[in-house]
Amino acid sequence: MLRLLLSAFVIAALTACSPPGHQQIETDVLIIGAGASGTMASIQAARLGADVVVVEETPWVGGMLTSAGVAAIDGNHRMPSGLWGEFRSHLYAHYGGPDSVETGWVSNTLFEPHVGQRILADMMEEENQIVRLHGYRLTEIIKDSNRVTGAIFTGDEGKKLQVNATITIAADEYGDALAMSGANYRFGWEPRADYGDTFAPEVGNALIQDLTYVAILRDFGPDADMTIPEPEGYDPAAFDCTCKELCSDPDRDVVPCGPESGADLYMFNYGELPNNYFMINWPIHGNDYFVDLLEMSAEEREIALEEAKNFTLQWIYHLQTVGGYKNMGIAEDVFPTEDHFPLIPYIRESRRVVGVQTLRTQDLIDPYSEDAAGRFMAGIAVGDYPLDLHHERKPEGLRVDARTEDKPRIPSYNVPYYTMIPESVNGLIVAEKSISVTHVVNGATRLQPVVMLLGQAAGAAAAMSAAQGVEPRDLDLRALQQTLLDAGTWLMPFADTTPDEPDFQSIQRVGLSGVMQGTGEPVAWANRTWFYPDDPVDRVELAAIDARLAAMGHPHRLGMLDRSNRPVDQSLAQRAVWEWAGRPGAPEGNLSVEQVADLATAWILSQKLAEDWTPATVSQTVTRREMAVLLDRALNPFSLYTN
């Protein structure tokens, strides 16, 4: 409370000379939108010492996590990275551990939206340098030539708020800040020729993913009748086969409706939340809804979203009447709204910036390919969700066959920093769902953990750029990545190492350099990439490391090398690293094999590059973990990357 009062005092002081009804604030970092990205961006920026102002139209923080009611985390269960992991730890503490939040089968982590909002607000409150302002709608982006310098917002009764900032983060749900900034953007499907995405149509279109106006239901007991009045436009055919018992085709493979089916997995416990709440975000002839609203005015959007909300009411009415689930009604104690619906819809696709880099499907399928051009080296966030597009509610003639099982299978992946940097505008970092990815890739990067981690990276980049007086595009990428590693994030999606391990950062840095690579494995809804840290290094891999170092411009190469699958022992690893390091301490002239081995071992041990290695262990096989640590300490290939 003291901090909030102080913030109000600061605002009053800064606006004393402003025109009536027009306030001005100066800050290091302005964040437009307190959604999943904006919330995390504010926390990370403040932890790095920046003064932060967050402006949010609604009274809640958390965006799709909370305000939209999508309180079931999709993906990254094995990678509780950074602030996403911190948020999950708070959920575990509140509910009593992991089992207490594994209540529905859509996710490993489900929670009540109002609980998530309170946790996120508390996390922000712990950072004294965050000023949070609610009830203001973005109306203008301020620019000086080609540089964003802040924004103007309109509040109640037309009050104007101007925030002047060194760096601005666009983190709103629709990409409105992006559009107002003058940066180039796109939405919908790109033509196949633009990015070579074989799943894209030959001719592009503006069809964005369906949104969902989520509802949170409660079971009010077997004798309760919570049936709502029939919503306008209700057509039962729209919901045919939403679940097995309500399907006109008895042969269709559809999930059962409720517990009376005797099945373990059924529609209602798909999104079951703790404490007898049920999230209604049902994709199978459920409450997904298509409306092309990105370029609408605020007034037009409001009308369109009421129609989307009405469609969800139609689905609820269908379940209550045709399905007989009259005991299931809208919970009245979750959201601070008159109709008890979420404050905002679940927006799956917003405007997407044309960035310095664009992440494409082929970059996810094989990040190490020549065509991917090393995008993974700039990674600042990780994800493991598949390419999941929602297009089932398109009108006849516009429908797109985009089911998840029909799209390319991908391993887990990372997102490059430069997808957040506009190609043509300075002073701006783009987060939330507006990063520079193709329509298909947005199907994976739009999920909550990835968007939270994008926000954390955006906050770090903004704070560092503001402190150093550089544009975000010119920020030292490796310094940013090291800052994120120090904050406990994964930057390479290696599922078999964690930040709790002492070698984690070495493996991450060597992975980001590309000198040692992971192995991707597409696995349904939880894709993976393995580093196999405890597997032995063989001579084929040693030769591959040598070639990758050379490709990065490293000046020293190994001599003749037996390229076989024989394991590498400590003696050979020491000699290789010593050779790559430029043979330090070697006298002039030819050296015998024994002299090389002795010099290499002596140098490795004198530099303390491998604590557990001694002259007595030189014949032991080297693991990938040990090799990564040795490369990181001796050669620092992480430093060879340039912006």
Steps between C-alpha positions, in 0.01 A plus 500: 500500500784739587655441159169565324452823694855601416432426133195723509711776659766464230238519226349808658841665525591422143170627366478821702586705193289299256174629351186412700401140441839414349758318712860431401742242639866441419637148531773268378264232372136530395305177464173521308281219632524298822432167335709185524794673329459846651479374856822302470674778309430742784636265766820422311567861404448617858733230633769641274455844650277669245213731589195341340151626420239243398174624351209256478144558384338243732521483882689168493850388403590176324310524173416161356616326818244676716290772338410270208445200728746267322620374836644176367866523399582355159852363473840543664419267788851355477654845459374725784721775369557834669194695610266233364659256746479759777129551434446123504684472831259755650208293369647187658542683830143631493331173411731255677728358233502374140226240548260766625511691171487197269121500513412488129641294216576791267793612715735414784438839659150640548388772739217741575536821296451728800772312690741535207423870476569551869833315478614702198393827660693406814809420292478846347439664837827356630690715249502858627595647164178394326217753467180328385220708347162349412200629311686668214458418131786556255419780255834608354864397471743791535794506259803713432576436135527120478531440873221419745530723807183416690123489472180686581205329669142605568332422831164568661322815390758557230796554731829483312811323626831551321791271582840597362739206502851412395379158381142389431375141501190421292324224695130552433264225386427621146825663390345847510820660628692331220260637239508853645881496507521499123694173495413258223277212605291218361230258614340187363667260259808602302528368142708185482765673291569767764668266748502162329255353750354195327196502728408856401257559211634605162297820526505674837195630682411702807326218688617508861452221749165466674470667838314359799292682755568267790250437779562358846223266615421339834310186588221633722382153601258241356185686607603841368356643180741760364350502150541838333244658264539390141764728345418687183593308185534162671528215249560152644664390173796727580589274793422159355766250611647731763514180706407137440154490654402814307616379159270412210767266359536200734815388321691823551792482743400769748585551867217406743308789653508440873583270792189290450678349198734315734799630303805645671527778242191689397408846381426661834818389675712611201533843662408418859658754734559470874203551734224376270540748213495403132673699227298499179749534218379203298635470144280212375185662358515713811544869568778596260378796297628671187491875458746713306540767767862613488440806284168593663448811707455458875126546461477242221703254703271539797200403287686205345612372838145512635410271211787268592382499860148420382637202307650362820162551669342301216739213568424510873126504427545202266673302774239596758197417285589242237768347720304518824782663696275758662709476818794660319480878520718806458713561810421836657805539724793494256499816288418860603250541215124547505436199277766287677685443174876559464616856456641428153478225236773248432673647194711238324638721227575872494681720254855372453795732451728471199815452702872489445457122497188292432461156653370246247374144516818361347705674771311298761515170312880515467661794681847384397433499126683736268166656404423583865814718495579463869184666629519280810824678601295811585254308719343681796197280577410133463186303422393143444140527375413375150375706208138540610269715289130564566306555177200272545246783535571668168191560283431272206737577217767632735573187699860390535599141575750581773468226756806446714548142384523614137776753551876434509624343820759704685736446794518753782647828384624844594396845379767744372534842660480676165140387445413766762684781323313690226678510169449873463420670834727577798424538869247216486505134607206282399373220724181302576371338176627776272852368441631434150391145427301345218133419545579131545777558755266727696306180569786397730637830631161639612478276810526641852851389610662618177321834514602542866863428412488737204386764746784421738751533215338823381521644851866409531582644157309821572670555836845433355440719194374786715793474741760483223343758271485265202223396268356153568622381160857596598496341844775244563306179444735282702480740796120480482508121483739479795266725700213264422708194591582665832124544549449124472369472147550235236620648170560168327211256554709216642254306715764291675686782677361752749616831651553323833796308355846661522575427134171638364633835383804346330274261309266785407783725379666227296158406362430860399836513325403197290831329572314216672148421389188343644274232356139597438212261561141586401273346765128583470417798723834516686782507248858463617862565421767295675859595569582156643750649746615168641556325167863448391662723239629305202757597239235576239362768729847633575554546126161671473595742779823575316310576178244721677771701672669553166172611342467761775842641413698332776862504379630168631417155361576149612747296305432149375209353694364149501135564406343196661240434763769406748451695824719797583701471819625785716843492341362550148253766616781689670717486190212619280414796721868588537537498120187716458638741760812551288737255676575729798838438661632290212868548408604552140572197288341162458351327802454134563157357577605459862618861525171626354304292748706622794479865397125479440434332834722744687325799340149367564580430864687827557205698365259298717283430198391158625500474879461124525761410240845393613796330331363175639163535319621575146369169366143557617231565240380859468127577518322766298447695821875500573581596141256791511652632822852465360412683178315773687787566740792461263370647174181688586341434159195691629701819448563431130145605401462856373181697452 
